[in-house]
Amino acid sequence: MPLTVRDLLAIPSLRLSLVAGSAGLGRVVEAAHATESTRPAAWLEGAEVVMTNLLLLTTDEPAYAAYVHELSTGKAAALIVGTGPGLPLRNVPEALSRHAEDAGLPLLTAPPTVSFASITKAVFVARASEERRLLERTLRTQRRLSSAAASGDGLTGLLSSWHQAVNSGVAVCDSAGRLLGAAGTDGPELLANAASVLETVALHGLRGSGGADLPCGRLVVQPLGTTRLRGFLVLLDADSPEARLLISVLVSLISVELERRHLADEPQRRRRAALLARLFRPDVTADQARALLRTADVSSAYVRAVAVHATGEPVELAADLALAVPGGLARVTGETVELVVPEEVDTSAVLRRFATGLPAGIGPAVAPQHAALSLRQAIALLYSSTELGRPVSASEAGSVRLLIGLGSPATLAAFVDTVLAPLDAADPGGELTETLRVWLETNGSWAETSSLLGLHRHTVQNRIEKVARLTGRQQDRAEDRVDLWLALTARAVGGSPAHQQKDANAHPSKG
């Protein structure tokens, strides 16, 4: 246990006496500091016993009040005043005692025969003894943890030993956030409380760590793994000195355990990769495909393929992705990781977590026997993903927005202004542009455009004819319609200088 003011008062050789402030006897003492300064707070770090003969302090009540306030500001553990024959004070002033009592600051007296040096030595010896006992306890606990890790109980025994030794709740989850084990706490609840901290730590991989003060207690989150992130350690109220010393030991032991599990899972990953190869065969039937998925515990009616280009460690990335998706169906082909996931999986979220910044194509959801077709489309999207700097899904592959996104902003702006600049000049209110947009989206239907805009059919026809005159694009030419549609779509995606200037004129800034 740490040294307290009460322990210091009980040391017989010091013959200290308590005058006031008994409420603070439980304060921890970490050092002793002798000073005659009347403003000692600047020299204190906290938890010191301040020793003084009060040589320089004015003997009036305001001075005593200010002095006690100084000690409280510096978070002093206690005040020891030397009293007796030959010293400035024979007894502690009543005003000083009263202010110390009000502040809860332990006020002690030392007899003239006890030097401040001997008090300092006693504090040092007591602190050294406590640190030695702490080190001995820590070493014993470390041996217990190491023995538990080497036993057949594995992670369960290790976490139980930790909780028994330091009385701190603990939970371990894999890199996808799934609970692997817990002790001394409700594992699922603890992980739910730590969700936001886990998300933040995951962004930094093995270099991250985090913590938070929550209603359930003080949380500490540490990443686990030797060369690659394998999971997370979540600790609850691990604030004791022994716990703080042992956290790094626990992280190392659990990291080794997770690496062992990773290596032990390699045969299963190979089996899943072989199963995936069979699923991608062009002659697989619907019944065979469903049977293969059932082997991997996947029962979804529809699946989609995903392709991720990984130039660094594709095998490790495949293992991470296999762990993150139901069924674990992943394989490596060259520098590409290919996987199949159930339709309901949030594929984009998985890629953000485990393949950040890597080109990725997401195929369409298909019946299991058509997984190879979904994979072919996913691989075809890798180039677009590289250019755009984000995963690209098949749902946007046929969209003009995807093609527009691949063009340079300057080129697109020039094209938009070339086509639509006459409308911008003649139609500051945007009526012609909006009519043109609706007319094109309804495939040139006069009746539907009139209904959607609440205009008479002749008004719509007059506006479209005016658009044709201004732009030089005719309503009955497919090529001209495509130009107008592309220009409107490009403007909706990225805008153009002329359009932005028109917006600025319509909404001038204030001030």
Coordinates of C-alpha atoms in Angstrom, one line a residue:
M1 CA 0.0 0.0 0.0
P2 CA 1.3 3.6 -0.7
L3 CA 2.6 5.7 2.2
T4 CA 0.0 7.9 3.7
V5 CA 0.1 10.8 6.3
R6 CA -1.4 8.4 8.8
D7 CA 1.5 6.0 8.2
L8 CA 4.0 8.8 8.6
L9 CA 2.4 9.9 11.8
A10 CA 2.8 6.3 13.1
I11 CA 6.5 6.0 12.7
P12 CA 7.8 6.0 16.3
S13 CA 11.2 7.5 15.7
L14 CA 9.8 10.7 14.2
R15 CA 7.5 11.5 17.2
L16 CA 5.2 13.6 15.1
S17 CA 2.0 14.9 16.6
L18 CA -1.3 15.8 14.8
V19 CA -2.6 19.3 15.5
A20 CA -5.3 19.7 12.9
G21 CA -6.7 18.3 9.6
S22 CA -7.4 14.7 10.6
A23 CA -9.7 14.5 7.6
G24 CA -6.7 14.3 5.3
L25 CA -4.8 11.6 7.1
G26 CA -5.4 9.2 4.2
R27 CA -3.5 11.4 1.7
V28 CA -0.7 9.7 -0.1
V29 CA 2.8 10.9 0.6
E30 CA 5.3 10.7 -2.3
A31 CA 8.0 13.1 -1.1
A32 CA 9.1 15.5 1.6
H33 CA 10.1 19.1 0.9
A34 CA 11.7 21.6 3.4
T35 CA 11.1 25.3 2.7
E36 CA 10.8 28.6 4.4
S37 CA 9.1 30.2 1.3
T38 CA 5.8 31.8 2.0
R39 CA 4.7 31.0 -1.5
P40 CA 5.7 27.3 -1.9
A41 CA 3.0 26.2 -4.4
A42 CA 5.3 26.9 -7.4
W43 CA 7.8 24.4 -6.0
L44 CA 5.4 21.5 -5.4
E45 CA 4.4 18.7 -7.8
G46 CA 1.7 17.3 -5.4
A47 CA 1.6 14.8 -2.6
E48 CA 4.6 16.3 -0.8
V49 CA 4.9 16.8 3.0
V50 CA 6.0 20.4 3.4
M51 CA 8.3 21.0 6.4
T52 CA 8.9 24.5 7.8
N53 CA 9.9 26.5 10.9
L54 CA 7.8 29.5 9.6
L55 CA 10.8 31.9 9.9
L56 CA 9.5 34.3 7.2
L57 CA 5.7 34.0 7.6
T58 CA 4.0 37.1 9.1
T59 CA 2.3 36.1 12.4
D60 CA -1.3 37.3 11.6
E61 CA -4.4 35.5 10.5
P62 CA -4.5 36.7 6.9
A63 CA -1.0 35.4 6.4
Y64 CA -1.9 32.0 7.9
A65 CA -5.0 31.8 5.6
A66 CA -2.9 32.7 2.6
Y67 CA -0.2 30.1 3.5
V68 CA -2.7 27.3 3.9
H69 CA -4.3 28.3 0.6
E70 CA -0.9 28.1 -1.1
L71 CA -0.3 24.6 0.2
S72 CA -3.8 23.5 -0.9
T73 CA -3.1 25.0 -4.4
G74 CA 0.1 23.0 -4.6
K75 CA -1.7 19.8 -3.5
A76 CA 0.5 19.3 -0.5
A77 CA -0.1 16.1 1.4
A78 CA 0.6 17.7 4.8
L79 CA 2.3 20.5 6.7
I80 CA 4.9 19.7 9.4
V81 CA 5.9 22.7 11.6
G82 CA 8.9 22.6 13.8
T83 CA 8.2 23.8 17.4
G84 CA 9.9 24.0 20.7
P85 CA 12.8 25.8 22.5
G86 CA 15.2 27.5 20.2
L87 CA 12.7 27.6 17.3
P88 CA 10.6 30.6 16.2
L89 CA 7.4 28.9 17.5
R90 CA 6.9 27.1 20.8
N91 CA 3.4 26.1 19.8
V92 CA 1.4 26.1 16.6
P93 CA -0.7 29.4 16.3
E94 CA -4.4 28.8 16.8
A95 CA -5.2 30.7 13.6
L96 CA -3.0 28.4 11.5
S97 CA -4.6 25.3 13.1
R98 CA -8.0 26.6 12.4
H99 CA -7.4 27.3 8.7
A100 CA -5.7 23.9 8.3
E101 CA -8.6 22.2 9.9
D102 CA -11.1 24.0 7.6
A103 CA -9.0 23.0 4.5
G104 CA -8.7 19.4 5.6
L105 CA -4.9 19.8 5.5
P106 CA -3.1 17.6 8.0
L107 CA -1.0 19.9 10.3
L108 CA 1.7 18.0 12.3
T109 CA 4.4 19.2 14.7
A110 CA 8.0 17.8 15.0
P111 CA 10.0 18.2 18.2
P112 CA 13.3 20.1 18.1
T113 CA 15.3 16.9 18.4
V114 CA 13.9 15.5 15.1
S115 CA 15.5 17.1 12.1
F116 CA 13.7 17.7 8.8
A117 CA 16.4 15.6 7.2
S118 CA 15.4 12.6 9.3
I119 CA 11.8 13.0 8.2
T120 CA 12.9 13.2 4.6
K121 CA 14.9 10.0 5.0
A122 CA 12.0 8.3 6.7
V123 CA 9.7 9.2 3.7
F124 CA 12.3 8.0 1.3
V125 CA 12.8 4.7 3.1
A126 CA 9.1 4.1 3.3
R127 CA 8.6 4.9 -0.4
A128 CA 11.5 2.6 -1.4
S129 CA 10.0 -0.2 0.7
E130 CA 6.6 0.2 -1.0
E131 CA 8.2 0.3 -4.5
R132 CA 10.1 -2.9 -3.6
R133 CA 6.9 -4.6 -2.5
L134 CA 5.1 -3.4 -5.6
L135 CA 7.9 -4.7 -7.8
E136 CA 7.8 -8.1 -6.0
R137 CA 4.0 -8.3 -6.4
T138 CA 4.3 -7.3 -10.0
L139 CA 6.9 -10.0 -10.7
R140 CA 4.8 -12.6 -8.9
T141 CA 1.8 -11.6 -11.0
Q142 CA 3.8 -11.6 -14.2
R143 CA 4.9 -15.2 -13.5
R144 CA 1.3 -16.1 -12.9
L145 CA 0.2 -14.5 -16.2
S146 CA 3.0 -16.2 -18.1
S147 CA 2.1 -19.6 -16.6
A148 CA -1.5 -19.1 -17.5
A149 CA -0.6 -18.2 -21.1
A150 CA 1.5 -21.3 -21.4
S151 CA -1.2 -23.5 -19.9
G152 CA -3.9 -25.3 -21.9
D153 CA -6.5 -22.7 -20.8
G154 CA -5.0 -20.2 -23.2
L155 CA -6.8 -16.9 -23.4
T156 CA -9.5 -17.8 -20.8
G157 CA -6.9 -18.7 -18.1
L158 CA -4.8 -15.6 -18.9
L159 CA -7.8 -13.2 -18.5
S160 CA -8.9 -14.9 -15.3
S161 CA -5.4 -14.6 -13.8
W162 CA -5.3 -10.9 -14.7
H163 CA -8.7 -10.2 -13.0
Q164 CA -7.8 -12.2 -9.9
A165 CA -4.4 -10.4 -9.6
V166 CA -5.4 -6.8 -10.1
N167 CA -9.2 -6.8 -9.8
S168 CA -9.6 -5.1 -13.2
G169 CA -12.3 -6.2 -15.7
V170 CA -10.9 -7.2 -19.0
A171 CA -12.2 -8.2 -22.5
V172 CA -10.5 -9.2 -25.7
C173 CA -12.0 -8.9 -29.2
D174 CA -10.7 -9.7 -32.7
S175 CA -9.9 -7.0 -35.3
A176 CA -13.5 -7.1 -36.4
G177 CA -14.8 -6.3 -32.9
R178 CA -16.0 -9.8 -32.0
L179 CA -15.6 -10.9 -28.4
L180 CA -13.0 -13.6 -27.8
G181 CA -13.0 -13.7 -24.1
A182 CA -13.6 -11.7 -20.9
A183 CA -13.2 -11.8 -17.1
G184 CA -14.5 -9.8 -14.3
T185 CA -17.0 -8.0 -16.4
D186 CA -19.9 -8.4 -19.0
G187 CA -17.8 -8.8 -22.1
P188 CA -20.5 -7.8 -24.7
E189 CA -21.5 -4.8 -22.6
L190 CA -17.9 -3.6 -22.1
L191 CA -17.3 -3.8 -25.9
A192 CA -20.5 -1.9 -26.6
N193 CA -19.4 0.8 -24.2
A194 CA -15.9 0.9 -25.8
A195 CA -17.2 1.0 -29.4
S196 CA -16.2 4.6 -30.2
V197 CA -12.8 4.2 -28.6
L198 CA -12.2 0.9 -30.5
E199 CA -13.1 2.6 -33.8
T200 CA -10.6 5.4 -33.1
V201 CA -7.8 3.0 -32.0
A202 CA -8.4 0.9 -35.1
L203 CA -7.6 3.8 -37.4
H204 CA -4.0 3.8 -36.1
G205 CA -3.4 0.1 -36.1
L206 CA -0.7 -1.2 -33.8
R207 CA 0.5 2.4 -33.2
G208 CA -2.7 3.4 -31.5
S209 CA -4.2 3.3 -28.0
G210 CA -7.0 5.1 -26.3
G211 CA -9.1 5.5 -23.2
A212 CA -12.2 7.2 -21.9
D213 CA -14.0 8.0 -18.6
L214 CA -17.4 6.4 -19.0
P215 CA -20.3 5.8 -16.5
C216 CA -19.1 2.2 -16.3
G217 CA -15.6 3.2 -15.3
R218 CA -12.2 4.2 -16.8
L219 CA -11.6 2.4 -20.1
V220 CA -8.2 1.6 -21.6
V221 CA -8.0 0.2 -25.1
Q222 CA -4.8 -1.3 -26.5
P223 CA -4.1 -2.9 -29.9
L224 CA -3.0 -6.5 -30.1
G225 CA -0.7 -8.2 -32.5
T226 CA 3.0 -8.6 -33.2
T227 CA 3.4 -7.4 -36.8
R228 CA -0.2 -6.8 -37.8
L229 CA -3.4 -5.8 -35.9
R230 CA -5.1 -9.0 -34.6
G231 CA -7.5 -7.6 -32.0
F232 CA -8.0 -5.2 -29.1
L233 CA -7.6 -5.4 -25.3
V234 CA -10.2 -3.5 -23.3
L235 CA -9.5 -2.9 -19.6
L236 CA -11.9 -1.5 -17.0
D237 CA -10.5 0.5 -14.0
A238 CA -6.9 -0.7 -14.5
D239 CA -5.6 2.2 -12.4
S240 CA -3.6 0.6 -9.7
P241 CA 0.2 0.9 -9.8
E242 CA 0.5 -2.8 -10.3
A243 CA -2.0 -2.9 -13.1
R244 CA -0.3 0.0 -14.9
L245 CA 3.1 -1.8 -14.7
L246 CA 1.6 -5.1 -16.0
I247 CA -0.5 -3.8 -18.9
S248 CA 2.4 -4.1 -21.4
V249 CA 3.0 -7.7 -20.2
L250 CA -0.6 -8.6 -20.7
V251 CA -0.6 -7.0 -24.2
S252 CA 2.5 -9.0 -25.2
L253 CA 1.1 -12.3 -23.9
I254 CA -2.3 -11.9 -25.5
S255 CA -0.7 -10.8 -28.8
V256 CA 1.3 -14.0 -28.8
E257 CA -1.9 -16.0 -28.2
L258 CA -3.7 -14.3 -31.0
E259 CA -0.7 -14.9 -33.4
R260 CA -0.8 -18.6 -32.4
R261 CA -4.6 -18.7 -33.2
H262 CA -3.9 -17.0 -36.5
L263 CA -1.4 -19.6 -37.5
A264 CA -3.7 -22.4 -36.3
D265 CA -6.4 -21.0 -38.6
E266 CA -4.3 -21.2 -41.7
P267 CA -5.5 -24.7 -42.8
Q268 CA -9.1 -23.5 -42.6
R269 CA -8.2 -20.4 -44.7
R270 CA -6.8 -22.7 -47.3
R271 CA -9.9 -24.8 -47.3
R272 CA -12.1 -21.7 -47.7
A273 CA -9.9 -20.5 -50.6
A274 CA -10.3 -23.8 -52.3
L275 CA -14.0 -23.7 -51.8
L276 CA -14.1 -20.2 -53.3
A277 CA -12.2 -21.5 -56.4
R278 CA -15.0 -24.1 -56.9
L279 CA -17.7 -21.5 -56.5
F280 CA -16.0 -19.4 -59.2
R281 CA -16.0 -22.2 -61.7
P282 CA -18.2 -21.4 -64.8
D283 CA -20.0 -24.7 -64.8
V284 CA -21.1 -24.6 -61.2
T285 CA -24.8 -25.3 -60.8
A286 CA -27.3 -23.5 -58.5
D287 CA -27.5 -26.5 -56.2
Q288 CA -23.8 -26.9 -56.1
A289 CA -23.2 -23.2 -55.4
R290 CA -25.7 -23.2 -52.5
A291 CA -24.1 -26.4 -51.1
L292 CA -20.7 -24.8 -51.2
L293 CA -22.0 -21.7 -49.3
R294 CA -23.6 -23.9 -46.7
T295 CA -20.2 -25.5 -46.1
A296 CA -19.0 -22.0 -45.1
D297 CA -22.1 -21.4 -43.0
V298 CA -23.5 -18.8 -45.5
S299 CA -27.2 -19.1 -46.2
S300 CA -27.9 -15.9 -48.1
A301 CA -29.9 -16.1 -51.3
Y302 CA -27.7 -13.5 -53.0
V303 CA -23.9 -12.8 -52.7
R304 CA -21.5 -10.3 -54.3
A305 CA -17.9 -10.6 -55.1
V306 CA -15.2 -8.1 -54.1
A307 CA -11.8 -7.5 -55.5
V308 CA -9.1 -5.6 -53.7
H309 CA -5.7 -4.7 -55.1
A310 CA -3.0 -5.1 -52.5
T311 CA 0.6 -4.6 -53.5
G312 CA 2.1 -5.1 -50.0
E313 CA 0.8 -8.1 -48.1
P314 CA -2.1 -9.7 -50.0
V315 CA -2.0 -12.9 -47.9
E316 CA -2.4 -11.0 -44.6
L317 CA -5.1 -8.7 -46.1
A318 CA -7.0 -11.8 -47.3
A319 CA -6.8 -13.2 -43.7
D320 CA -8.1 -9.9 -42.3
L321 CA -11.0 -9.8 -44.7
A322 CA -11.8 -13.4 -44.2
L323 CA -12.1 -12.8 -40.5
A324 CA -14.3 -9.7 -41.1
V325 CA -17.0 -11.2 -43.3
P326 CA -19.3 -14.2 -42.7
G327 CA -18.0 -17.4 -44.2
G328 CA -14.5 -16.2 -44.5
L329 CA -14.5 -16.8 -48.3
A330 CA -11.3 -15.1 -49.5
R331 CA -8.4 -16.0 -51.7
V332 CA -5.3 -14.4 -53.2
T333 CA -4.7 -14.2 -57.0
G334 CA -1.5 -12.5 -57.7
E335 CA -1.7 -9.1 -56.0
T336 CA -5.5 -9.2 -55.8
V337 CA -7.6 -10.4 -52.9
E338 CA -10.9 -11.9 -54.1
L339 CA -13.8 -12.6 -51.7
V340 CA -17.5 -13.4 -51.7
V341 CA -19.8 -11.8 -49.1
P342 CA -23.5 -12.1 -48.4
E343 CA -25.6 -9.4 -49.9
E344 CA -26.6 -8.0 -46.5
V345 CA -23.0 -7.3 -45.4
D346 CA -22.0 -3.6 -45.4
T347 CA -19.1 -4.2 -47.8
S348 CA -18.0 -0.5 -47.9
A349 CA -17.7 -0.5 -44.1
V350 CA -15.5 -3.6 -44.2
L351 CA -13.2 -2.1 -46.8
R352 CA -13.0 1.2 -44.8
R353 CA -11.8 -0.8 -41.8
F354 CA -9.5 -3.4 -43.3
A355 CA -8.5 -2.1 -46.7
T356 CA -8.2 1.7 -46.2
G357 CA -6.9 3.5 -49.3
L358 CA -6.6 0.3 -51.5
P359 CA -8.3 0.1 -54.9
A360 CA -11.4 -2.1 -54.6
G361 CA -14.2 -3.1 -56.9
I362 CA -17.6 -4.3 -55.5
G363 CA -19.5 -6.6 -57.9
P364 CA -23.3 -6.8 -58.1
A365 CA -25.5 -9.0 -55.9
V366 CA -26.2 -12.2 -57.8
A367 CA -27.4 -15.7 -57.2
P368 CA -24.6 -17.9 -55.8
Q369 CA -24.0 -19.8 -59.1
H370 CA -23.2 -16.4 -60.8
A371 CA -20.5 -15.4 -58.3
A372 CA -17.9 -15.6 -61.1
L373 CA -19.8 -13.0 -63.1
S374 CA -19.9 -10.7 -60.1
L375 CA -16.2 -11.2 -59.6
R376 CA -15.5 -10.3 -63.3
Q377 CA -17.3 -7.0 -62.8
A378 CA -15.5 -6.3 -59.5
I379 CA -12.1 -6.8 -61.1
A380 CA -13.1 -4.6 -64.0
L381 CA -13.8 -1.8 -61.5
L382 CA -10.3 -1.8 -60.0
Y383 CA -9.0 0.7 -62.6
S384 CA -11.8 3.2 -61.9
S385 CA -11.3 2.7 -58.1
T386 CA -7.6 3.5 -58.6
E387 CA -8.4 6.7 -60.5
L388 CA -11.1 7.9 -58.1
G389 CA -9.3 6.9 -54.9
R390 CA -12.2 5.0 -53.4
P391 CA -14.0 1.7 -53.7
V392 CA -16.3 1.5 -56.8
S393 CA -19.5 -0.6 -56.9
A394 CA -21.1 -2.2 -59.9
S395 CA -24.3 -0.2 -59.1
E396 CA -22.5 3.0 -60.3
A397 CA -20.4 1.4 -63.0
G398 CA -23.0 2.0 -65.7
S399 CA -23.8 5.5 -64.6
V400 CA -22.6 8.5 -66.4
R401 CA -21.6 9.9 -63.0
L402 CA -18.8 7.4 -62.7
L403 CA -17.5 8.3 -66.2
I404 CA -17.7 12.0 -65.4
G405 CA -15.8 11.4 -62.2
L406 CA -12.9 10.0 -64.1
G407 CA -12.5 13.3 -66.2
S408 CA -10.4 16.3 -65.1
P409 CA -12.4 19.1 -63.5
A410 CA -11.1 21.7 -65.9
T411 CA -12.1 19.6 -69.0
L412 CA -15.6 19.0 -67.6
A413 CA -16.1 22.7 -66.7
A414 CA -15.1 23.7 -70.2
F415 CA -17.5 21.2 -71.7
V416 CA -20.4 22.3 -69.4
D417 CA -19.9 26.0 -70.2
T418 CA -19.6 25.3 -73.9
V419 CA -23.0 23.6 -73.9
L420 CA -24.9 25.6 -71.3
A421 CA -23.3 29.1 -71.3
P422 CA -26.0 30.5 -73.6
L423 CA -28.7 29.3 -71.1
D424 CA -26.8 30.8 -68.2
A425 CA -26.8 34.2 -69.9
A426 CA -30.4 34.2 -71.1
D427 CA -32.0 32.3 -68.2
P428 CA -30.7 33.8 -64.9
G429 CA -33.7 32.3 -63.1
G430 CA -33.0 28.8 -64.3
E431 CA -36.5 28.1 -65.7
L432 CA -35.2 27.0 -69.1
T433 CA -32.5 24.8 -67.5
E434 CA -35.0 23.1 -65.2
T435 CA -37.5 22.5 -67.9
L436 CA -34.8 21.0 -70.1
R437 CA -33.6 18.7 -67.2
V438 CA -37.1 17.3 -66.6
W439 CA -37.9 16.9 -70.3
L440 CA -34.7 14.9 -70.8
E441 CA -35.4 12.7 -67.7
T442 CA -38.9 11.9 -69.0
N443 CA -37.4 10.9 -72.3
G444 CA -38.9 13.9 -74.1
S445 CA -42.5 13.4 -72.9
W446 CA -44.4 16.7 -73.3
A447 CA -47.3 15.5 -71.2
E448 CA -45.2 14.1 -68.3
T449 CA -43.0 17.2 -68.2
S450 CA -46.0 19.5 -68.1
S451 CA -47.5 17.5 -65.3
L452 CA -44.3 17.4 -63.2
L453 CA -43.6 21.2 -63.6
G454 CA -47.3 22.3 -63.5
L455 CA -47.0 24.0 -66.8
H456 CA -49.1 24.0 -70.0
R457 CA -47.9 21.7 -72.7
H458 CA -47.4 24.7 -75.1
T459 CA -45.2 26.5 -72.5
V460 CA -43.0 23.4 -72.2
Q461 CA -42.7 23.2 -76.0
N462 CA -41.9 26.9 -76.3
R463 CA -39.1 26.6 -73.6
I464 CA -37.5 23.5 -75.3
E465 CA -37.6 25.3 -78.7
K466 CA -35.9 28.3 -77.0
V467 CA -33.3 26.0 -75.6
A468 CA -32.6 24.7 -79.0
R469 CA -32.2 28.2 -80.5
L470 CA -29.9 29.3 -77.7
T471 CA -27.7 26.2 -77.6
G472 CA -27.8 25.1 -81.2
R473 CA -28.8 21.6 -80.1
Q474 CA -31.9 20.2 -81.7
Q475 CA -34.6 18.3 -79.8
D476 CA -35.0 15.6 -82.4
R477 CA -31.3 14.7 -82.6
A478 CA -30.0 11.9 -80.3
E479 CA -26.5 13.3 -80.3
D480 CA -27.7 16.8 -79.3
R481 CA -29.8 15.4 -76.5
V482 CA -26.8 13.4 -75.1
D483 CA -24.7 16.6 -75.1
L484 CA -27.3 18.4 -73.1
W485 CA -27.8 15.5 -70.7
L486 CA -24.1 15.1 -70.1
A487 CA -23.6 18.8 -69.5
L488 CA -26.5 18.9 -66.9
T489 CA -25.2 15.8 -65.2
A490 CA -21.6 17.0 -65.1
R491 CA -22.8 20.2 -63.6
A492 CA -24.8 18.3 -60.9
V493 CA -21.7 16.3 -60.1
G494 CA -19.0 18.9 -60.0
G495 CA -20.4 22.3 -61.1
S496 CA -18.6 24.7 -63.4
P497 CA -17.1 28.2 -63.1
A498 CA -20.0 29.8 -65.0
H499 CA -22.5 28.0 -62.8
Q500 CA -20.7 28.9 -59.6
Q501 CA -20.6 32.5 -60.7
K502 CA -24.3 32.5 -61.4
D503 CA -24.9 31.1 -57.9
A504 CA -22.7 33.8 -56.4
N505 CA -24.6 36.5 -58.2
A506 CA -27.9 35.0 -57.0
H507 CA -26.7 34.7 -53.4
P508 CA -24.2 37.5 -52.7
S509 CA -22.3 37.2 -49.5
K510 CA -23.1 39.4 -46.5
G511 CA -20.8 41.8 -44.8

